[in-house]
Amino acid sequence: MNYSDYQSEVHKQLSDPTFYHPREDDPTQSFLSKIRTYLQAHGPHEELSCSTVSTLCPDNPRTPKFYLLPKTHKPGNTGRPIISSIGSPTERISASLDYHLQPFVQTLPSYIKDTNQFLSTIHSISDPLPTDTILVTVDVTSLYTNIPHIHDLAALEHFLDTRPSPRKSSTPFLLQLAQFVLTMNNFTFENHNFLQIKDTAMGTRMPPSYANLFMGHLKTQYLNSTPLIPFTLLRYIDDIFLIWIHGHESLEIFLQNLNCTFPVKFTCSFSREHISFLDVDVWLKNNRLKTGVHIKPTNSMQYLHFNSSHPYHTKRSLP
């Protein structure tokens, strides 16, 4: 990508005062001091040893770096914002939180780990579907940068409170660590300091887990409040696949109420014949589901020359 175009996209995003605030100073050391003070004060009550507290606080923290992953398959090549937190003050507490949250993620009823699990679930539907079946995909608009902290922390609290006693780490303690991860998102770009002031950023361990739990919590709340539910609902973080058997009009009402109920916004597409989800094409033929590999329009079917400058492990990993 041309660097001037990349740079222009970065400045376009960082100039949004809703999400980013420029700073004259670098708060990295200040953030580390706050985390260390909290852990030293509350760690002993949570049965954390001095060595564990020390491990959770890096000695020489690194200021996170901001970069974009260009979405080459979308018009305008918009960028997905990433804040690389390697070596940052929150990196290790984020990993610790992910350790506590992952068991809840894997037990969510609609949770899909990967394409293989999606295919396995789809292929397990062996009986013919009703003639008015509709295939639906729903996507959350910019999930990571649109989850209000009050909602994602409420979802975390809901799941953490379901743990049996005695709990090795208390719910208030883990919620405070999550608050640190969500609010201490400072970074640099071209030697300028910024702070993300709303929601969280990709680039640290915890966000995928908390996003999964947030979406799982929303799904349960919504399905418990609506008279008609999907025949099948599968979710990969913010990508949702539905099989709807109640007709087009009721589907419109279901999706409309979904957007009116929650703090995040959803986009959707549906068809009675074919739809794409993850990297899978799903067809409805003779009231039965068929699947195939989805190929995006940007796929030029080109091969990577083995004498290219790519690292050897990259070329070796290609089939």
mmCIF file of N, CA, C and O in Angstrom, residues 235-317:
data_model
loop_
_atom_site.group_PDB
_atom_site.id
_atom_site.type_symbol
_atom_site.label_atom_id
_atom_site.label_comp_id
_atom_site.label_asym_id
_atom_site.label_seq_id
_atom_site.Cartn_x
_atom_site.Cartn_y
_atom_site.Cartn_z
ATOM 1 N N ARG A 235 -22.190 -18.276 16.152
ATOM 2 C CA ARG A 235 -21.502 -16.986 16.212
ATOM 3 C C ARG A 235 -19.997 -17.168 16.332
ATOM 4 O O ARG A 235 -19.509 -17.919 17.165
ATOM 5 N N TYR A 236 -19.268 -16.445 15.466
ATOM 6 C CA TYR A 236 -17.810 -16.349 15.575
ATOM 7 C C TYR A 236 -17.490 -14.899 15.933
ATOM 8 O O TYR A 236 -17.457 -14.027 15.077
ATOM 9 N N ILE A 237 -17.296 -14.635 17.219
ATOM 10 C CA ILE A 237 -17.102 -13.294 17.784
ATOM 11 C C ILE A 237 -18.273 -12.399 17.364
ATOM 12 O O ILE A 237 -19.353 -12.488 17.934
ATOM 13 N N ASP A 238 -18.094 -11.539 16.338
ATOM 14 C CA ASP A 238 -19.170 -10.632 15.945
ATOM 15 C C ASP A 238 -19.830 -11.022 14.635
ATOM 16 O O ASP A 238 -20.661 -10.280 14.110
ATOM 17 N N ASP A 239 -19.466 -12.169 14.077
ATOM 18 C CA ASP A 239 -20.105 -12.678 12.867
ATOM 19 C C ASP A 239 -21.123 -13.742 13.262
ATOM 20 O O ASP A 239 -20.775 -14.736 13.908
ATOM 21 N N ILE A 240 -22.374 -13.547 12.850
ATOM 22 C CA ILE A 240 -23.466 -14.410 13.283
ATOM 23 C C ILE A 240 -24.131 -15.059 12.075
ATOM 24 O O ILE A 240 -24.384 -14.389 11.068
ATOM 25 N N PHE A 241 -24.386 -16.346 12.188
ATOM 26 C CA PHE A 241 -25.078 -17.096 11.141
ATOM 27 C C PHE A 241 -26.410 -17.589 11.698
ATOM 28 O O PHE A 241 -26.450 -18.187 12.774
ATOM 29 N N LEU A 242 -27.493 -17.333 10.953
ATOM 30 C CA LEU A 242 -28.828 -17.753 11.385
ATOM 31 C C LEU A 242 -29.495 -18.601 10.316
ATOM 32 O O LEU A 242 -29.320 -18.364 9.116
ATOM 33 N N ILE A 243 -30.269 -19.561 10.758
ATOM 34 C CA ILE A 243 -31.235 -20.244 9.898
ATOM 35 C C ILE A 243 -32.609 -19.869 10.432
ATOM 36 O O ILE A 243 -32.960 -20.189 11.568
ATOM 37 N N TRP A 244 -33.386 -19.135 9.605
ATOM 38 C CA TRP A 244 -34.672 -18.601 10.023
ATOM 39 C C TRP A 244 -35.791 -19.335 9.297
ATOM 40 O O TRP A 244 -35.754 -19.468 8.070
ATOM 41 N N ILE A 245 -36.791 -19.813 10.039
ATOM 42 C CA ILE A 245 -37.846 -20.623 9.425
ATOM 43 C C ILE A 245 -39.243 -20.039 9.644
ATOM 44 O O ILE A 245 -40.243 -20.710 9.429
ATOM 45 N N HIS A 246 -39.297 -18.747 10.051
ATOM 46 C CA HIS A 246 -40.584 -18.152 10.404
ATOM 47 C C HIS A 246 -41.082 -17.143 9.378
ATOM 48 O O HIS A 246 -42.013 -16.386 9.673
ATOM 49 N N GLY A 247 -40.474 -17.083 8.197
ATOM 50 C CA GLY A 247 -40.954 -16.171 7.172
ATOM 51 C C GLY A 247 -40.213 -14.851 7.146
ATOM 52 O O GLY A 247 -39.581 -14.431 8.135
ATOM 53 N N HIS A 248 -40.310 -14.154 6.001
ATOM 54 C CA HIS A 248 -39.551 -12.929 5.772
ATOM 55 C C HIS A 248 -40.004 -11.783 6.677
ATOM 56 O O HIS A 248 -39.182 -11.034 7.226
ATOM 57 N N GLU A 249 -41.302 -11.623 6.857
ATOM 58 C CA GLU A 249 -41.807 -10.504 7.648
ATOM 59 C C GLU A 249 -41.346 -10.573 9.101
ATOM 60 O O GLU A 249 -40.909 -9.577 9.678
ATOM 61 N N SER A 250 -41.411 -11.755 9.685
ATOM 62 C CA SER A 250 -40.976 -11.900 11.082
ATOM 63 C C SER A 250 -39.463 -11.731 11.209
ATOM 64 O O SER A 250 -38.972 -11.263 12.242
ATOM 65 N N LEU A 251 -38.715 -12.084 10.160
ATOM 66 C CA LEU A 251 -37.259 -11.880 10.178
ATOM 67 C C LEU A 251 -36.944 -10.388 10.204
ATOM 68 O O LEU A 251 -36.057 -9.949 10.955
ATOM 69 N N GLU A 252 -37.656 -9.596 9.416
ATOM 70 C CA GLU A 252 -37.444 -8.149 9.409
ATOM 71 C C GLU A 252 -37.693 -7.564 10.797
ATOM 72 O O GLU A 252 -36.936 -6.705 11.279
ATOM 73 N N ILE A 253 -38.738 -8.031 11.466
ATOM 74 C CA ILE A 253 -39.046 -7.541 12.815
ATOM 75 C C ILE A 253 -37.949 -7.964 13.790
ATOM 76 O O ILE A 253 -37.513 -7.177 14.644
ATOM 77 N N PHE A 254 -37.493 -9.203 13.678
ATOM 78 C CA PHE A 254 -36.435 -9.728 14.550
ATOM 79 C C PHE A 254 -35.172 -8.882 14.430
ATOM 80 O O PHE A 254 -34.561 -8.498 15.443
ATOM 81 N N LEU A 255 -34.762 -8.575 13.199
ATOM 82 C CA LEU A 255 -33.536 -7.805 12.973
ATOM 83 C C LEU A 255 -33.718 -6.343 13.364
ATOM 84 O O LEU A 255 -32.787 -5.716 13.896
ATOM 85 N N GLN A 256 -34.883 -5.790 13.117
ATOM 86 C CA GLN A 256 -35.148 -4.406 13.490
ATOM 87 C C GLN A 256 -35.098 -4.232 15.006
ATOM 88 O O GLN A 256 -34.499 -3.281 15.525
ATOM 89 N N ASN A 257 -35.721 -5.147 15.733
ATOM 90 C CA ASN A 257 -35.693 -5.081 17.193
ATOM 91 C C ASN A 257 -34.285 -5.283 17.738
ATOM 92 O O ASN A 257 -33.922 -4.703 18.772
ATOM 93 N N LEU A 258 -33.496 -6.091 17.042
ATOM 94 C CA LEU A 258 -32.109 -6.313 17.453
ATOM 95 C C LEU A 258 -31.334 -5.002 17.458
ATOM 96 O O LEU A 258 -30.584 -4.701 18.390
ATOM 97 N N ASN A 259 -31.525 -4.192 16.417
ATOM 98 C CA ASN A 259 -30.818 -2.920 16.321
ATOM 99 C C ASN A 259 -31.354 -1.877 17.285
ATOM 100 O O ASN A 259 -30.631 -0.955 17.674
ATOM 101 N N CYS A 260 -32.598 -2.009 17.670
ATOM 102 C CA CYS A 260 -33.201 -1.025 18.581
ATOM 103 C C CYS A 260 -32.910 -1.332 20.046
ATOM 104 O O CYS A 260 -33.071 -0.457 20.907
ATOM 105 N N THR A 261 -32.502 -2.549 20.330
ATOM 106 C CA THR A 261 -32.386 -2.994 21.720
ATOM 107 C C THR A 261 -31.015 -2.749 22.324
ATOM 108 O O THR A 261 -30.897 -2.461 23.523
ATOM 109 N N PHE A 262 -29.949 -2.836 21.517
ATOM 110 C CA PHE A 262 -28.597 -2.901 22.072
ATOM 111 C C PHE A 262 -27.734 -1.709 21.683
ATOM 112 O O PHE A 262 -28.019 -1.011 20.704
ATOM 113 N N PRO A 263 -26.651 -1.462 22.428
ATOM 114 C CA PRO A 263 -25.800 -0.290 22.182
ATOM 115 C C PRO A 263 -24.924 -0.420 20.941
ATOM 116 O O PRO A 263 -24.324 0.569 20.516
ATOM 117 N N VAL A 264 -24.793 -1.610 20.364
ATOM 118 C CA VAL A 264 -24.034 -1.786 19.124
ATOM 119 C C VAL A 264 -25.009 -1.929 17.965
ATOM 120 O O VAL A 264 -26.179 -2.260 18.154
ATOM 121 N N LYS A 265 -24.537 -1.664 16.755
ATOM 122 C CA LYS A 265 -25.377 -1.727 15.576
ATOM 123 C C LYS A 265 -25.010 -2.937 14.715
ATOM 124 O O LYS A 265 -23.852 -3.318 14.624
ATOM 125 N N PHE A 266 -26.041 -3.488 14.065
ATOM 126 C CA PHE A 266 -25.875 -4.698 13.280
ATOM 127 C C PHE A 266 -26.201 -4.428 11.812
ATOM 128 O O PHE A 266 -27.110 -3.668 11.492
ATOM 129 N N THR A 267 -25.431 -5.056 10.929
ATOM 130 C CA THR A 267 -25.784 -5.100 9.513
ATOM 131 C C THR A 267 -26.089 -6.555 9.178
ATOM 132 O O THR A 267 -25.563 -7.473 9.822
ATOM 133 N N CYS A 268 -26.933 -6.767 8.175
ATOM 134 C CA CYS A 268 -27.327 -8.137 7.879
ATOM 135 C C CYS A 268 -27.538 -8.331 6.389
ATOM 136 O O CYS A 268 -27.716 -7.376 5.624
ATOM 137 N N SER A 269 -27.490 -9.565 5.984
ATOM 138 C CA SER A 269 -27.843 -9.969 4.623
ATOM 139 C C SER A 269 -28.542 -11.320 4.728
ATOM 140 O O SER A 269 -28.276 -12.094 5.650
ATOM 141 N N PHE A 270 -29.448 -11.582 3.791
ATOM 142 C CA PHE A 270 -30.168 -12.853 3.853
ATOM 143 C C PHE A 270 -30.574 -13.293 2.457
ATOM 144 O O PHE A 270 -30.651 -12.495 1.518
ATOM 145 N N SER A 271 -30.798 -14.588 2.333
ATOM 146 C CA SER A 271 -31.155 -15.170 1.044
ATOM 147 C C SER A 271 -31.841 -16.507 1.277
ATOM 148 O O SER A 271 -31.589 -17.187 2.275
ATOM 149 N N ARG A 272 -32.686 -16.891 0.332
ATOM 150 C CA ARG A 272 -33.315 -18.208 0.388
ATOM 151 C C ARG A 272 -32.503 -19.251 -0.365
ATOM 152 O O ARG A 272 -32.881 -20.427 -0.392
ATOM 153 N N GLU A 273 -31.394 -18.826 -0.973
ATOM 154 C CA GLU A 273 -30.612 -19.747 -1.802
ATOM 155 C C GLU A 273 -29.159 -19.883 -1.364
ATOM 156 O O GLU A 273 -28.656 -20.989 -1.232
ATOM 157 N N HIS A 274 -28.476 -18.764 -1.131
ATOM 158 C CA HIS A 274 -27.025 -18.827 -0.898
ATOM 159 C C HIS A 274 -26.581 -17.668 -0.030
ATOM 160 O O HIS A 274 -27.091 -16.553 -0.142
ATOM 161 N N ILE A 275 -25.605 -17.946 0.849
ATOM 162 C CA ILE A 275 -25.017 -16.895 1.673
ATOM 163 C C ILE A 275 -23.605 -17.312 2.060
ATOM 164 O O ILE A 275 -23.270 -18.514 2.053
ATOM 165 N N SER A 276 -22.754 -16.338 2.392
ATOM 166 C CA SER A 276 -21.368 -16.610 2.777
ATOM 167 C C SER A 276 -21.173 -16.296 4.249
ATOM 168 O O SER A 276 -21.673 -15.277 4.750
ATOM 169 N N PHE A 277 -20.445 -17.171 4.931
ATOM 170 C CA PHE A 277 -20.137 -16.973 6.349
ATOM 171 C C PHE A 277 -18.723 -17.457 6.600
ATOM 172 O O PHE A 277 -18.365 -18.580 6.220
ATOM 173 N N LEU A 278 -17.890 -16.605 7.256
ATOM 174 C CA LEU A 278 -16.458 -16.885 7.401
ATOM 175 C C LEU A 278 -15.882 -17.142 6.013
ATOM 176 O O LEU A 278 -16.032 -16.314 5.121
ATOM 177 N N ASP A 279 -15.257 -18.280 5.791
ATOM 178 C CA ASP A 279 -14.732 -18.591 4.448
ATOM 179 C C ASP A 279 -15.511 -19.750 3.836
ATOM 180 O O ASP A 279 -14.964 -20.572 3.108
ATOM 181 N N VAL A 280 -16.824 -19.787 4.129
ATOM 182 C CA VAL A 280 -17.678 -20.868 3.649
ATOM 183 C C VAL A 280 -18.863 -20.288 2.872
ATOM 184 O O VAL A 280 -19.465 -19.301 3.291
ATOM 185 N N ASP A 281 -19.163 -20.896 1.739
ATOM 186 C CA ASP A 281 -20.406 -20.621 1.021
ATOM 187 C C ASP A 281 -21.439 -21.665 1.446
ATOM 188 O O ASP A 281 -21.131 -22.864 1.466
ATOM 189 N N VAL A 282 -22.638 -21.203 1.788
ATOM 190 C CA VAL A 282 -23.714 -22.110 2.206
ATOM 191 C C VAL A 282 -24.872 -21.960 1.218
ATOM 192 O O VAL A 282 -25.341 -20.845 0.969
ATOM 193 N N TRP A 283 -25.292 -23.074 0.643
ATOM 194 C CA TRP A 283 -26.425 -23.095 -0.276
ATOM 195 C C TRP A 283 -27.578 -23.878 0.343
ATOM 196 O O TRP A 283 -27.360 -24.813 1.117
ATOM 197 N N LEU A 284 -28.776 -23.486 -0.033
ATOM 198 C CA LEU A 284 -29.981 -24.218 0.347
ATOM 199 C C LEU A 284 -30.558 -24.835 -0.929
ATOM 200 O O LEU A 284 -31.102 -24.126 -1.787
ATOM 201 N N LYS A 285 -30.396 -26.142 -1.079
ATOM 202 C CA LYS A 285 -30.853 -26.846 -2.272
ATOM 203 C C LYS A 285 -31.763 -27.999 -1.870
ATOM 204 O O LYS A 285 -31.364 -28.859 -1.075
ATOM 205 N N ASN A 286 -32.961 -27.968 -2.417
ATOM 206 C CA ASN A 286 -33.954 -28.988 -2.071
ATOM 207 C C ASN A 286 -34.147 -29.092 -0.559
ATOM 208 O O ASN A 286 -34.258 -30.194 -0.007
ATOM 209 N N ASN A 287 -34.146 -27.916 0.081
ATOM 210 C CA ASN A 287 -34.368 -27.808 1.532
ATOM 211 C C ASN A 287 -33.264 -28.444 2.371
ATOM 212 O O ASN A 287 -33.452 -28.704 3.561
ATOM 213 N N ARG A 288 -32.090 -28.659 1.750
ATOM 214 C CA ARG A 288 -30.940 -29.189 2.479
ATOM 215 C C ARG A 288 -29.749 -28.247 2.309
ATOM 216 O O ARG A 288 -29.641 -27.557 1.288
ATOM 217 N N LEU A 289 -28.874 -28.242 3.308
ATOM 218 C CA LEU A 289 -27.726 -27.339 3.289
ATOM 219 C C LEU A 289 -26.539 -27.980 2.577
ATOM 220 O O LEU A 289 -26.205 -29.140 2.820
ATOM 221 N N LYS A 290 -25.909 -27.206 1.697
ATOM 222 C CA LYS A 290 -24.681 -27.612 1.027
ATOM 223 C C LYS A 290 -23.624 -26.536 1.282
ATOM 224 O O LYS A 290 -23.953 -25.358 1.406
ATOM 225 N N THR A 291 -22.355 -26.938 1.331
ATOM 226 C CA THR A 291 -21.295 -25.976 1.617
ATOM 227 C C THR A 291 -20.173 -26.068 0.593
ATOM 228 O O THR A 291 -20.001 -27.088 -0.070
ATOM 229 N N GLY A 292 -19.430 -24.971 0.481
ATOM 230 C CA GLY A 292 -18.271 -24.918 -0.391
ATOM 231 C C GLY A 292 -17.315 -23.840 0.092
ATOM 232 O O GLY A 292 -17.635 -23.076 1.016
ATOM 233 N N VAL A 293 -16.147 -23.755 -0.504
ATOM 234 C CA VAL A 293 -15.147 -22.756 -0.120
ATOM 235 C C VAL A 293 -15.538 -21.397 -0.699
ATOM 236 O O VAL A 293 -15.813 -21.280 -1.893
ATOM 237 N N HIS A 294 -15.570 -20.376 0.151
ATOM 238 C CA HIS A 294 -15.889 -19.022 -0.313
ATOM 239 C C HIS A 294 -14.619 -18.339 -0.811
ATOM 240 O O HIS A 294 -13.602 -18.315 -0.127
ATOM 241 N N ILE A 295 -14.682 -17.784 -2.006
ATOM 242 C CA ILE A 295 -13.551 -17.065 -2.610
ATOM 243 C C ILE A 295 -13.954 -15.609 -2.781
ATOM 244 O O ILE A 295 -14.922 -15.296 -3.480
ATOM 245 N N LYS A 296 -13.219 -14.691 -2.139
ATOM 246 C CA LYS A 296 -13.545 -13.274 -2.204
ATOM 247 C C LYS A 296 -13.229 -12.718 -3.592
ATOM 248 O O LYS A 296 -12.344 -13.222 -4.292
ATOM 249 N N PRO A 297 -13.923 -11.659 -4.007
ATOM 250 C CA PRO A 297 -13.678 -11.064 -5.326
ATOM 251 C C PRO A 297 -12.249 -10.572 -5.515
ATOM 252 O O PRO A 297 -11.763 -10.485 -6.647
ATOM 253 N N THR A 298 -11.556 -10.237 -4.414
ATOM 254 C CA THR A 298 -10.180 -9.742 -4.532
ATOM 255 C C THR A 298 -9.178 -10.856 -4.776
ATOM 256 O O THR A 298 -8.002 -10.585 -5.025
ATOM 257 N N ASN A 299 -9.612 -12.108 -4.701
ATOM 258 C CA ASN A 299 -8.697 -13.232 -4.920
ATOM 259 C C ASN A 299 -8.359 -13.320 -6.407
ATOM 260 O O ASN A 299 -9.215 -13.612 -7.237
ATOM 261 N N SER A 300 -7.099 -13.082 -6.745
ATOM 262 C CA SER A 300 -6.673 -13.086 -8.152
ATOM 263 C C SER A 300 -6.156 -14.445 -8.591
ATOM 264 O O SER A 300 -5.712 -14.592 -9.729
ATOM 265 N N MET A 301 -6.179 -15.430 -7.691
ATOM 266 C CA MET A 301 -5.716 -16.783 -8.002
ATOM 267 C C MET A 301 -4.230 -16.821 -8.403
ATOM 268 O O MET A 301 -3.804 -17.695 -9.142
ATOM 269 N N GLN A 302 -3.455 -15.873 -7.901
ATOM 270 C CA GLN A 302 -2.030 -15.853 -8.211
ATOM 271 C C GLN A 302 -1.263 -16.716 -7.218
ATOM 272 O O GLN A 302 -1.660 -16.886 -6.084
ATOM 273 N N TYR A 303 -0.143 -17.233 -7.692
ATOM 274 C CA TYR A 303 0.745 -18.015 -6.840
ATOM 275 C C TYR A 303 1.875 -17.128 -6.330
ATOM 276 O O TYR A 303 2.258 -16.160 -6.979
ATOM 277 N N LEU A 304 2.421 -17.486 -5.175
ATOM 278 C CA LEU A 304 3.597 -16.799 -4.645
ATOM 279 C C LEU A 304 4.844 -17.504 -5.180
ATOM 280 O O LEU A 304 5.012 -18.704 -4.998
ATOM 281 N N HIS A 305 5.707 -16.747 -5.853
ATOM 282 C CA HIS A 305 6.930 -17.332 -6.391
ATOM 283 C C HIS A 305 7.834 -17.769 -5.244
ATOM 284 O O HIS A 305 8.049 -17.023 -4.285
ATOM 285 N N PHE A 306 8.370 -18.981 -5.354
ATOM 286 C CA PHE A 306 9.156 -19.510 -4.240
ATOM 287 C C PHE A 306 10.432 -18.716 -4.012
ATOM 288 O O PHE A 306 10.994 -18.729 -2.920
ATOM 289 N N ASN A 307 10.921 -18.002 -5.001
ATOM 290 C CA ASN A 307 12.130 -17.194 -4.844
ATOM 291 C C ASN A 307 11.826 -15.770 -4.396
ATOM 292 O O ASN A 307 12.683 -14.896 -4.474
ATOM 293 N N SER A 308 10.596 -15.545 -3.915
ATOM 294 C CA SER A 308 10.251 -14.219 -3.401
ATOM 295 C C SER A 308 10.998 -13.954 -2.102
ATOM 296 O O SER A 308 11.633 -14.842 -1.528
ATOM 297 N N SER A 309 10.878 -12.735 -1.624
ATOM 298 C CA SER A 309 11.595 -12.340 -0.402
ATOM 299 C C SER A 309 10.831 -12.677 0.874
ATOM 300 O O SER A 309 11.260 -12.281 1.956
ATOM 301 N N HIS A 310 9.722 -13.390 0.751
ATOM 302 C CA HIS A 310 8.987 -13.783 1.950
ATOM 303 C C HIS A 310 9.833 -14.750 2.787
ATOM 304 O O HIS A 310 10.622 -15.522 2.248
ATOM 305 N N PRO A 311 9.656 -14.729 4.120
ATOM 306 C CA PRO A 311 10.378 -15.683 4.974
ATOM 307 C C PRO A 311 10.062 -17.120 4.570
ATOM 308 O O PRO A 311 8.954 -17.424 4.122
ATOM 309 N N TYR A 312 11.031 -18.001 4.749
ATOM 310 C CA TYR A 312 10.869 -19.387 4.322
ATOM 311 C C TYR A 312 9.676 -20.042 4.998
ATOM 312 O O TYR A 312 8.920 -20.791 4.361
ATOM 313 N N HIS A 313 9.468 -19.760 6.298
ATOM 314 C CA HIS A 313 8.344 -20.413 7.005
ATOM 315 C C HIS A 313 6.994 -19.997 6.410
ATOM 316 O O HIS A 313 6.017 -20.740 6.472
ATOM 317 N N THR A 314 6.926 -18.784 5.844
ATOM 318 C CA THR A 314 5.679 -18.344 5.210
ATOM 319 C C THR A 314 5.392 -19.172 3.961
ATOM 320 O O THR A 314 4.268 -19.642 3.751
ATOM 321 N N LYS A 315 6.416 -19.388 3.148
ATOM 322 C CA LYS A 315 6.238 -20.170 1.921
ATOM 323 C C LYS A 315 6.004 -21.638 2.245
ATOM 324 O O LYS A 315 5.212 -22.314 1.573
ATOM 325 N N ARG A 316 6.670 -22.127 3.262
ATOM 326 C CA ARG A 316 6.516 -23.535 3.632
ATOM 327 C C ARG A 316 5.103 -23.840 4.132
ATOM 328 O O ARG A 316 4.608 -24.957 3.983
ATOM 329 N N SER A 317 4.441 -22.832 4.703
ATOM 330 C CA SER A 317 3.110 -23.064 5.276
ATOM 331 C C SER A 317 2.016 -23.110 4.215
ATOM 332 O O SER A 317 0.892 -23.511 4.498
#
